[in-house]
Amino acid sequence: MRVFGIDCGTEITGFGVVESDDSGRESRLTCKALGAVRLAKAKALPERLLQVYTELCGEMQRWQPDVVAVEEVFYSVNAKSALKLGQVRGVALLAAAACGIAVAEYAPLRIKSSVVGYGLAKKEQVQFMVARLLQLKELPEPPDAADALAIAICHIHTAQTMMQQEGMR
Amino acid sequence: MRVFGIDCGTEITGFGVVESDDSGRESRLTCKALGAVRLAKAKALPERLLQVYTELCGEMQRWQPDVVAVEEVFYSVNAKSALKLGQVRGVALLAAAACGIAVAEYAPLRIKSSVVGYGLAKKEQVQFMVARLLQLKELPEPPDAADALAIAICHIHTAQTMMQQEGMR
C-alpha cells in the first residue's frame, strides 16, 4: 500500500509518501518521497493556491498513491486562520479528487498517538519517531514534511489494524 | 469589460457574468449569465470541491471574463464555518488562477452599498436592485446568483469610478 500524506499549512504544506510492504509477517515501511510546498508571500493568493495545486498534483501523478491522507482540522484556531487554512486544504483535497485518489482523514491526536504513542507529542518527537519508523538517516525536514509522513504512517497503521480485526473474525 | 462574480458558499456557490458597454456616456450593464453550483450533500468533500472547480472553470472558459470578482470574507463567522467556507473559496480562487484570470476582492458592505446604496441591505433588496440595474424581467434566483451579480456590478462601478478620477486629473 502506498500512502500520500499531506500536512496543510498557510505558508508551508508538507507532503510525504510512505509504502508498506505487507508480504512478510511484519510490514516494513519505506519513505518514497518527502517535501514541502513553500508559498511565496509576494504572490497573490490565487497564484499561491495554483502553486499548491500544481505541485501536489504533480507529486501525486508521480507517486501514484492508493490513498491520500490528511489531518482533520483542529477547530480551536480562530476564524481568520481557519479560513486561510481552509483555502489551502480545499485545494489539497481537490488535487486528490482531480487525480482520482480516495482521501482519508485522521484527527491530530490519533496521528501523534499512532507514531509517537502519545497524543500530545511535540514536533521534534514526531520527527524523531518518523525517522525511526522509516529508517531514515536524518530527521525529516521541514517539520511539515515529517507531519505529512506521520499522517501517512497513521493511515497504514489504521488499515493494518482493521485488516487484523477482519482476520480474527 | 466583462466580469465574473462568485458568491462562495458551503452548500451553494452562485456565479454571474456582467458586461458593461462603455461606448456611450452612460455605461449599460448586461447580464450574460447567472447560475449556481449546488453541492450534493451525499458526496464526499473532495468530490464536492471537484464539482465546484469543474463547473466554475467551465463557465469561466465559456464566458472569458476580464476579471473574476469575489467577496472578501467576513470574519464574524465561527472557526468551523470559516474553514468550510475557506475550502470552497480556495477552490474558486484556484479556478480563476488556473484560467489565467485576475481576481479582485470587495468587502460585503461595499458590494451592498454599490448596488443598493446601503451597506446593510437584505437579500431581497439586493435581488431587486440587481434585477433593476441589469434590466432583468425576473428576480435573479437563487439569491446566491444575485449576490454574485452584485459582486460583479461592484467591480464595474469601482473600475468606472477609478477611470473617472483618472480622467479628472
mmCIF file of C-alpha atoms in Angstrom:
data_model
loop_
_atom_site.group_PDB
_atom_site.id
_atom_site.type_symbol
_atom_site.label_atom_id
_atom_site.label_comp_id
_atom_site.label_asym_id
_atom_site.label_seq_id
_atom_site.Cartn_x
_atom_site.Cartn_y
_atom_site.Cartn_z
ATOM 1 C CA MET A 1 0.000 0.000 0.000
ATOM 2 C CA ARG A 2 1.303 3.440 -0.893
ATOM 3 C CA VAL A 3 0.007 6.476 1.000
ATOM 4 C CA PHE A 4 0.457 10.160 0.223
ATOM 5 C CA GLY A 5 0.272 12.233 3.423
ATOM 6 C CA ILE A 6 -0.361 15.977 3.318
ATOM 7 C CA ASP A 7 0.092 18.454 6.158
ATOM 8 C CA CYS A 8 -1.702 21.609 5.008
ATOM 9 C CA GLY A 9 -0.454 24.998 6.143
ATOM 10 C CA THR A 10 -0.921 28.574 5.030
ATOM 11 C CA GLU A 11 2.811 29.107 4.482
ATOM 12 C CA ILE A 12 4.258 25.609 4.110
ATOM 13 C CA THR A 13 2.359 22.494 3.053
ATOM 14 C CA GLY A 14 4.324 19.310 3.726
ATOM 15 C CA PHE A 15 3.899 16.034 1.891
ATOM 16 C CA GLY A 16 5.338 12.562 2.240
ATOM 17 C CA VAL A 17 4.907 9.204 0.526
ATOM 18 C CA VAL A 18 5.088 6.029 2.610
ATOM 19 C CA GLU A 19 4.899 2.497 1.281
ATOM 20 C CA SER A 20 4.187 -0.607 3.323
ATOM 21 C CA ASP A 21 5.486 -3.969 2.185
ATOM 22 C CA ASP A 22 2.903 -6.391 3.587
ATOM 23 C CA SER A 23 4.395 -9.571 2.173
ATOM 24 C CA GLY A 24 6.039 -10.787 5.398
ATOM 25 C CA ARG A 25 4.576 -11.140 8.874
ATOM 26 C CA GLU A 26 5.716 -7.703 9.951
ATOM 27 C CA SER A 27 5.152 -4.973 7.451
ATOM 28 C CA ARG A 28 8.096 -2.785 6.604
ATOM 29 C CA LEU A 29 7.566 0.924 5.994
ATOM 30 C CA THR A 30 9.584 2.816 3.418
ATOM 31 C CA CYS A 31 9.717 6.539 2.729
ATOM 32 C CA LYS A 32 9.491 7.025 -1.046
ATOM 33 C CA ALA A 33 9.457 10.815 -1.023
ATOM 34 C CA LEU A 34 9.084 13.844 1.206
ATOM 35 C CA GLY A 35 8.983 17.545 0.577
ATOM 36 C CA ALA A 36 7.138 20.782 1.089
ATOM 37 C CA VAL A 37 5.437 23.446 -0.992
ATOM 38 C CA ARG A 38 6.634 26.813 0.320
ATOM 39 C CA LEU A 39 4.349 29.648 -0.629
ATOM 40 C CA ALA A 40 5.877 32.874 -1.865
ATOM 41 C CA LYS A 41 4.354 35.643 0.271
ATOM 42 C CA ALA A 42 4.883 38.119 -2.547
ATOM 43 C CA LYS A 43 2.447 36.277 -4.815
ATOM 44 C CA ALA A 44 -1.304 36.911 -4.791
ATOM 45 C CA LEU A 45 -3.433 34.284 -3.070
ATOM 46 C CA PRO A 46 -4.911 32.719 -6.252
ATOM 47 C CA GLU A 47 -1.351 32.250 -7.614
ATOM 48 C CA ARG A 48 -0.221 30.665 -4.341
ATOM 49 C CA LEU A 49 -3.173 28.277 -4.419
ATOM 50 C CA LEU A 50 -2.326 27.392 -8.024
ATOM 51 C CA GLN A 51 1.232 26.597 -6.899
ATOM 52 C CA VAL A 52 -0.022 24.247 -4.147
ATOM 53 C CA TYR A 53 -2.413 22.564 -6.568
ATOM 54 C CA THR A 54 0.112 22.142 -9.377
ATOM 55 C CA GLU A 55 2.877 20.807 -7.118
ATOM 56 C CA LEU A 56 0.598 18.394 -5.235
ATOM 57 C CA CYS A 57 -0.997 17.088 -8.459
ATOM 58 C CA GLY A 58 2.481 16.597 -9.931
ATOM 59 C CA GLU A 59 3.687 14.612 -6.914
ATOM 60 C CA MET A 60 0.506 12.508 -6.818
ATOM 61 C CA GLN A 61 0.821 11.674 -10.505
ATOM 62 C CA ARG A 62 4.486 10.829 -9.994
ATOM 63 C CA TRP A 63 3.947 8.562 -6.979
ATOM 64 C CA GLN A 64 0.541 7.086 -7.852
ATOM 65 C CA PRO A 65 -0.577 6.523 -4.238
ATOM 66 C CA ASP A 66 -3.522 4.300 -3.297
ATOM 67 C CA VAL A 67 -4.766 6.839 -0.765
ATOM 68 C CA VAL A 68 -4.238 10.460 0.205
ATOM 69 C CA ALA A 69 -4.255 11.014 3.985
ATOM 70 C CA VAL A 70 -4.859 14.411 5.602
ATOM 71 C CA GLU A 71 -5.284 15.763 9.100
ATOM 72 C CA GLU A 72 -8.777 16.537 10.336
ATOM 73 C CA VAL A 73 -8.905 20.141 11.300
ATOM 74 C CA PHE A 74 -8.482 21.330 14.786
ATOM 75 C CA TYR A 75 -11.198 23.880 15.407
ATOM 76 C CA SER A 76 -9.569 25.771 18.273
ATOM 77 C CA VAL A 77 -7.914 28.185 15.847
ATOM 78 C CA ASN A 78 -9.659 31.490 15.203
ATOM 79 C CA ALA A 79 -11.973 32.137 12.253
ATOM 80 C CA LYS A 80 -9.386 34.128 10.287
ATOM 81 C CA SER A 81 -6.765 31.371 10.497
ATOM 82 C CA ALA A 82 -9.389 28.717 9.803
ATOM 83 C CA LEU A 83 -10.435 30.470 6.607
ATOM 84 C CA LYS A 84 -6.825 30.751 5.403
ATOM 85 C CA LEU A 85 -6.089 27.129 6.245
ATOM 86 C CA GLY A 86 -9.384 26.085 4.649
ATOM 87 C CA GLN A 87 -8.384 27.682 1.340
ATOM 88 C CA VAL A 88 -5.206 25.586 1.178
ATOM 89 C CA ARG A 89 -6.961 22.469 2.459
ATOM 90 C CA GLY A 90 -9.713 22.805 -0.150
ATOM 91 C CA VAL A 91 -7.111 22.912 -2.896
ATOM 92 C CA ALA A 92 -5.257 19.877 -1.470
ATOM 93 C CA LEU A 93 -8.490 17.848 -1.305
ATOM 94 C CA LEU A 94 -9.336 18.971 -4.837
ATOM 95 C CA ALA A 95 -5.921 17.778 -6.061
ATOM 96 C CA ALA A 96 -6.670 14.292 -4.691
ATOM 97 C CA ALA A 97 -10.143 14.241 -6.291
ATOM 98 C CA ALA A 98 -8.795 15.527 -9.614
ATOM 99 C CA CYS A 99 -6.210 12.706 -9.584
ATOM 100 C CA GLY A 100 -8.966 10.186 -8.735
ATOM 101 C CA ILE A 101 -7.446 9.202 -5.377
ATOM 102 C CA ALA A 102 -9.536 8.473 -2.265
ATOM 103 C CA VAL A 103 -8.975 10.657 0.803
ATOM 104 C CA ALA A 104 -8.802 9.527 4.442
ATOM 105 C CA GLU A 105 -8.836 11.947 7.390
ATOM 106 C CA TYR A 106 -7.334 11.479 10.850
ATOM 107 C CA ALA A 107 -7.565 13.555 13.997
ATOM 108 C CA PRO A 108 -4.293 15.187 15.145
ATOM 109 C CA LEU A 109 -4.291 13.275 18.448
ATOM 110 C CA ARG A 110 -4.695 9.987 16.637
ATOM 111 C CA ILE A 111 -1.855 10.749 14.225
ATOM 112 C CA LYS A 112 0.548 11.553 17.048
ATOM 113 C CA SER A 113 -0.562 8.535 19.080
ATOM 114 C CA SER A 114 -0.060 6.314 16.068
ATOM 115 C CA VAL A 115 3.519 7.448 15.560
ATOM 116 C CA VAL A 116 4.808 8.513 18.974
ATOM 117 C CA GLY A 117 2.389 6.583 21.182
ATOM 118 C CA TYR A 118 1.408 9.857 22.828
ATOM 119 C CA GLY A 119 -1.211 12.280 21.526
ATOM 120 C CA LEU A 120 0.372 15.480 22.787
ATOM 121 C CA ALA A 121 3.852 14.827 21.370
ATOM 122 C CA LYS A 122 5.957 17.781 20.255
ATOM 123 C CA LYS A 123 7.127 18.433 16.690
ATOM 124 C CA GLU A 124 10.644 17.134 17.464
ATOM 125 C CA GLN A 125 9.287 13.885 18.902
ATOM 126 C CA VAL A 126 7.234 13.341 15.745
ATOM 127 C CA GLN A 127 10.292 13.990 13.562
ATOM 128 C CA PHE A 128 12.398 11.584 15.644
ATOM 129 C CA MET A 129 9.846 8.761 15.611
ATOM 130 C CA VAL A 130 9.045 9.180 11.916
ATOM 131 C CA ALA A 131 12.786 8.901 11.169
ATOM 132 C CA ARG A 132 12.970 5.726 13.276
ATOM 133 C CA LEU A 133 9.892 4.060 11.795
ATOM 134 C CA LEU A 134 11.049 4.790 8.244
ATOM 135 C CA GLN A 135 14.750 4.059 8.953
ATOM 136 C CA LEU A 136 15.821 7.481 7.762
ATOM 137 C CA LYS A 137 19.410 8.520 8.424
ATOM 138 C CA GLU A 138 18.418 12.120 9.143
ATOM 139 C CA LEU A 139 15.433 13.805 10.738
ATOM 140 C CA PRO A 140 12.826 14.625 8.070
ATOM 141 C CA GLU A 141 12.812 18.341 7.293
ATOM 142 C CA PRO A 142 10.919 20.635 7.314
ATOM 143 C CA PRO A 143 8.750 19.523 10.283
ATOM 144 C CA ASP A 144 5.728 19.894 7.956
ATOM 145 C CA ALA A 145 7.087 17.048 5.793
ATOM 146 C CA ALA A 146 7.621 14.948 8.958
ATOM 147 C CA ASP A 147 3.995 15.611 9.924
ATOM 148 C CA ALA A 148 2.857 14.561 6.441
ATOM 149 C CA LEU A 149 4.828 11.304 6.787
ATOM 150 C CA ALA A 150 3.242 10.785 10.236
ATOM 151 C CA ILE A 151 -0.236 11.169 8.695
ATOM 152 C CA ALA A 152 0.651 8.576 6.016
ATOM 153 C CA ILE A 153 2.011 6.172 8.695
ATOM 154 C CA CYS A 154 -1.180 6.668 10.724
ATOM 155 C CA HIS A 155 -3.240 5.579 7.722
ATOM 156 C CA ILE A 156 -1.118 2.444 7.223
ATOM 157 C CA HIS A 157 -1.311 1.521 10.927
ATOM 158 C CA THR A 158 -5.076 2.040 10.898
ATOM 159 C CA ALA A 159 -5.544 -0.051 7.753
ATOM 160 C CA GLN A 160 -3.370 -2.843 9.197
ATOM 161 C CA THR A 161 -5.321 -2.878 12.465
ATOM 162 C CA MET A 162 -8.567 -3.108 10.522
ATOM 163 C CA MET A 163 -7.239 -5.981 8.407
ATOM 164 C CA GLN A 164 -6.093 -7.850 11.532
ATOM 165 C CA GLN A 165 -9.509 -7.372 13.127
ATOM 166 C CA GLU A 166 -11.170 -8.674 9.956
ATOM 167 C CA GLY A 167 -8.833 -11.687 10.076
ATOM 168 C CA MET A 168 -9.758 -12.506 13.689
ATOM 169 C CA ARG A 169 -13.489 -12.680 12.971
ATOM 170 C CA MET B 1 -15.483 44.956 -19.607
ATOM 171 C CA ARG B 2 -16.788 41.523 -18.663
ATOM 172 C CA VAL B 3 -16.765 40.464 -15.004
ATOM 173 C CA PHE B 4 -17.386 37.033 -13.486
ATOM 174 C CA GLY B 5 -18.729 37.394 -9.931
ATOM 175 C CA ILE B 6 -18.640 34.476 -7.500
ATOM 176 C CA ASP B 7 -20.507 34.187 -4.198
ATOM 177 C CA CYS B 8 -18.866 31.269 -2.396
ATOM 178 C CA GLY B 9 -20.918 29.130 -0.037
ATOM 179 C CA THR B 10 -20.553 25.715 1.539
ATOM 180 C CA GLU B 11 -23.806 24.450 0.018
ATOM 181 C CA ILE B 12 -24.490 26.754 -2.921
ATOM 182 C CA THR B 13 -21.929 28.829 -4.794
ATOM 183 C CA GLY B 14 -23.527 31.452 -7.014
ATOM 184 C CA PHE B 15 -21.970 32.976 -10.103
ATOM 185 C CA GLY B 16 -22.939 35.701 -12.524
ATOM 186 C CA VAL B 17 -21.424 37.360 -15.580
ATOM 187 C CA VAL B 18 -21.944 41.093 -16.129
ATOM 188 C CA GLU B 19 -20.775 43.092 -19.118
ATOM 189 C CA SER B 20 -20.501 46.866 -19.329
ATOM 190 C CA ASP B 21 -20.769 48.635 -22.633
ATOM 191 C CA ASP B 22 -18.626 51.730 -22.141
ATOM 192 C CA SER B 23 -19.050 53.155 -25.621
ATOM 193 C CA GLY B 24 -21.644 55.832 -24.753
ATOM 194 C CA ARG B 25 -21.612 58.413 -21.999
ATOM 195 C CA GLU B 26 -23.520 56.200 -19.568
ATOM 196 C CA SER B 27 -22.374 52.632 -19.433
ATOM 197 C CA ARG B 28 -25.029 49.992 -19.855
ATOM 198 C CA LEU B 29 -24.820 46.809 -17.830
ATOM 199 C CA THR B 30 -25.918 43.482 -19.244
ATOM 200 C CA CYS B 31 -26.287 40.128 -17.525
ATOM 201 C CA LYS B 32 -24.669 37.496 -19.761
ATOM 202 C CA ALA B 33 -25.187 34.534 -17.440
ATOM 203 C CA LEU B 34 -26.129 33.568 -13.922
ATOM 204 C CA GLY B 35 -26.311 30.296 -12.073
ATOM 205 C CA ALA B 36 -25.273 28.314 -9.040
ATOM 206 C CA VAL B 37 -23.288 25.212 -8.218
ATOM 207 C CA ARG B 38 -25.360 23.193 -5.744
ATOM 208 C CA LEU B 39 -23.296 20.714 -3.794
ATOM 209 C CA ALA B 40 -24.657 17.222 -3.293
ATOM 210 C CA LYS B 41 -24.500 16.559 0.457
ATOM 211 C CA ALA B 42 -24.213 12.831 -0.197
ATOM 212 C CA LYS B 43 -20.857 13.239 -1.941
ATOM 213 C CA ALA B 44 -17.546 13.274 -0.089
ATOM 214 C CA LEU B 45 -15.921 16.683 0.363
ATOM 215 C CA PRO B 46 -13.125 16.195 -2.229
ATOM 216 C CA GLU B 47 -15.748 15.248 -4.853
ATOM 217 C CA ARG B 48 -17.841 18.292 -3.975
ATOM 218 C CA LEU B 49 -14.799 20.540 -4.325
ATOM 219 C CA LEU B 50 -14.039 18.941 -7.695
ATOM 220 C CA GLN B 51 -17.600 19.740 -8.786
ATOM 221 C CA VAL B 52 -17.206 23.433 -7.806
ATOM 222 C CA TYR B 53 -13.843 23.604 -9.576
ATOM 223 C CA THR B 54 -15.012 21.882 -12.769
ATOM 224 C CA GLU B 55 -18.206 23.912 -13.087
ATOM 225 C CA LEU B 56 -16.541 27.271 -12.351
ATOM 226 C CA CYS B 57 -13.646 26.552 -14.755
ATOM 227 C CA GLY B 58 -16.173 25.560 -17.438
ATOM 228 C CA GLU B 59 -18.166 28.785 -17.000
ATOM 229 C CA MET B 60 -15.014 30.938 -16.975
ATOM 230 C CA GLN B 61 -13.763 29.308 -20.165
ATOM 231 C CA ARG B 62 -17.175 29.773 -21.740
ATOM 232 C CA TRP B 63 -17.544 33.450 -20.810
ATOM 233 C CA GLN B 64 -13.899 34.561 -20.993
ATOM 234 C CA PRO B 65 -14.203 37.352 -18.401
ATOM 235 C CA ASP B 66 -11.580 40.055 -17.949
ATOM 236 C CA VAL B 67 -11.763 39.777 -14.168
ATOM 237 C CA VAL B 68 -13.139 37.448 -11.501
ATOM 238 C CA ALA B 69 -14.659 39.316 -8.526
ATOM 239 C CA VAL B 70 -15.222 37.702 -5.113
ATOM 240 C CA GLU B 71 -16.362 38.838 -1.707
ATOM 241 C CA GLU B 72 -13.761 39.447 0.974
ATOM 242 C CA VAL B 73 -14.541 37.239 3.861
ATOM 243 C CA PHE B 74 -16.488 38.356 6.820
ATOM 244 C CA TYR B 75 -14.664 37.103 9.895
ATOM 245 C CA SER B 76 -17.545 37.114 12.353
ATOM 246 C CA VAL B 77 -18.407 33.506 11.500
ATOM 247 C CA ASN B 78 -17.009 30.800 13.749
ATOM 248 C CA ALA B 79 -13.841 28.831 13.005
ATOM 249 C CA LYS B 80 -15.695 25.721 11.840
ATOM 250 C CA SER B 81 -17.780 27.642 9.293
ATOM 251 C CA ALA B 82 -14.745 29.669 8.230
ATOM 252 C CA LEU B 83 -12.783 26.504 7.488
ATOM 253 C CA LYS B 84 -15.637 25.067 5.406
ATOM 254 C CA LEU B 85 -16.127 28.302 3.512
ATOM 255 C CA GLY B 86 -12.352 28.613 3.060
ATOM 256 C CA GLN B 87 -12.208 25.236 1.340
ATOM 257 C CA VAL B 88 -14.744 26.323 -1.285
ATOM 258 C CA ARG B 89 -13.215 29.784 -1.598
ATOM 259 C CA GLY B 90 -9.732 28.324 -2.134
ATOM 260 C CA VAL B 91 -11.048 26.206 -4.990
ATOM 261 C CA ALA B 92 -12.878 29.186 -6.562
ATOM 262 C CA LEU B 93 -9.721 31.339 -6.424
ATOM 263 C CA LEU B 94 -7.724 28.429 -7.847
ATOM 264 C CA ALA B 95 -10.184 28.138 -10.762
ATOM 265 C CA ALA B 96 -9.556 31.813 -11.624
ATOM 266 C CA ALA B 97 -5.772 31.366 -11.411
ATOM 267 C CA ALA B 98 -5.884 28.156 -13.464
ATOM 268 C CA CYS B 99 -7.858 30.030 -16.170
ATOM 269 C CA GLY B 100 -5.325 32.887 -16.041
ATOM 270 C CA ILE B 101 -7.871 35.485 -14.886
ATOM 271 C CA ALA B 102 -7.072 38.244 -12.360
ATOM 272 C CA VAL B 103 -9.084 38.315 -9.126
ATOM 273 C CA ALA B 104 -10.487 41.379 -7.341
ATOM 274 C CA GLU B 105 -11.947 41.260 -3.818
ATOM 275 C CA TYR B 106 -14.574 43.506 -2.289
ATOM 276 C CA ALA B 107 -15.875 43.843 1.249
ATOM 277 C CA PRO B 108 -19.529 42.812 1.768
ATOM 278 C CA LEU B 109 -20.554 46.316 2.897
ATOM 279 C CA ARG B 110 -19.026 47.841 -0.192
ATOM 280 C CA ILE B 111 -20.779 45.394 -2.503
ATOM 281 C CA LYS B 112 -24.181 46.158 -0.992
ATOM 282 C CA SER B 113 -23.541 49.910 -0.997
ATOM 283 C CA SER B 114 -22.507 49.754 -4.622
ATOM 284 C CA VAL B 115 -25.749 48.048 -5.667
ATOM 285 C CA VAL B 116 -28.386 49.120 -3.157
ATOM 286 C CA GLY B 117 -26.730 52.282 -1.848
ATOM 287 C CA TYR B 118 -26.959 50.874 1.653
ATOM 288 C CA GLY B 119 -24.400 48.529 3.253
ATOM 289 C CA LEU B 120 -26.796 46.589 5.435
ATOM 290 C CA ALA B 121 -29.317 45.746 2.715
ATOM 291 C CA LYS B 122 -31.226 42.480 2.899
ATOM 292 C CA LYS B 123 -31.011 39.652 0.363
ATOM 293 C CA GLU B 124 -34.331 40.633 -1.246
ATOM 294 C CA GLN B 125 -33.207 44.243 -1.685
ATOM 295 C CA VAL B 126 -30.033 43.041 -3.401
ATOM 296 C CA GLN B 127 -32.057 40.783 -5.722
ATOM 297 C CA PHE B 128 -34.450 43.616 -6.553
ATOM 298 C CA MET B 129 -31.715 46.181 -7.289
ATOM 299 C CA VAL B 130 -29.617 43.717 -9.294
ATOM 300 C CA ALA B 131 -32.678 42.954 -11.432
ATOM 301 C CA ARG B 132 -33.228 46.691 -11.969
ATOM 302 C CA LEU B 133 -29.612 47.527 -12.795
ATOM 303 C CA LEU B 134 -29.396 44.648 -15.266
ATOM 304 C CA GLN B 135 -32.941 45.152 -16.655
ATOM 305 C CA LEU B 136 -33.935 41.591 -15.843
ATOM 306 C CA LYS B 137 -37.592 40.662 -16.144
ATOM 307 C CA GLU B 138 -37.479 38.425 -13.073
ATOM 308 C CA LEU B 139 -35.618 38.491 -9.789
ATOM 309 C CA PRO B 140 -32.320 36.612 -10.146
ATOM 310 C CA GLU B 141 -32.527 33.218 -8.431
ATOM 311 C CA PRO B 142 -31.123 31.687 -6.286
ATOM 312 C CA PRO B 143 -30.151 34.671 -4.056
ATOM 313 C CA ASP B 144 -26.543 33.376 -4.279
ATOM 314 C CA ALA B 145 -26.541 34.116 -8.019
ATOM 315 C CA ALA B 146 -27.971 37.601 -7.310
ATOM 316 C CA ASP B 147 -25.131 38.168 -4.835
ATOM 317 C CA ALA B 148 -22.596 37.037 -7.433
ATOM 318 C CA LEU B 149 -24.068 39.522 -9.929
ATOM 319 C CA ALA B 150 -23.889 42.239 -7.245
ATOM 320 C CA ILE B 151 -20.174 41.492 -6.739
ATOM 321 C CA ALA B 152 -19.586 41.776 -10.498
ATOM 322 C CA ILE B 153 -21.528 45.076 -10.630
ATOM 323 C CA CYS B 154 -19.480 46.369 -7.677
ATOM 324 C CA HIS B 155 -16.288 45.693 -9.620
ATOM 325 C CA ILE B 156 -17.596 47.550 -12.688
ATOM 326 C CA HIS B 157 -18.716 50.559 -10.607
ATOM 327 C CA THR B 158 -15.348 50.645 -8.835
ATOM 328 C CA ALA B 159 -13.410 50.438 -12.109
ATOM 329 C CA GLN B 160 -15.570 53.207 -13.656
ATOM 330 C CA THR B 161 -15.069 55.487 -10.636
ATOM 331 C CA MET B 162 -11.319 54.967 -10.857
ATOM 332 C CA MET B 163 -11.323 55.734 -14.586
ATOM 333 C CA GLN B 164 -13.329 58.924 -13.992
ATOM 334 C CA GLN B 165 -10.909 60.013 -11.270
ATOM 335 C CA GLU B 166 -8.014 59.367 -13.628
ATOM 336 C CA GLY B 167 -9.783 61.451 -16.272
ATOM 337 C CA MET B 168 -10.261 64.407 -13.887
ATOM 338 C CA ARG B 169 -6.579 64.675 -13.045
#
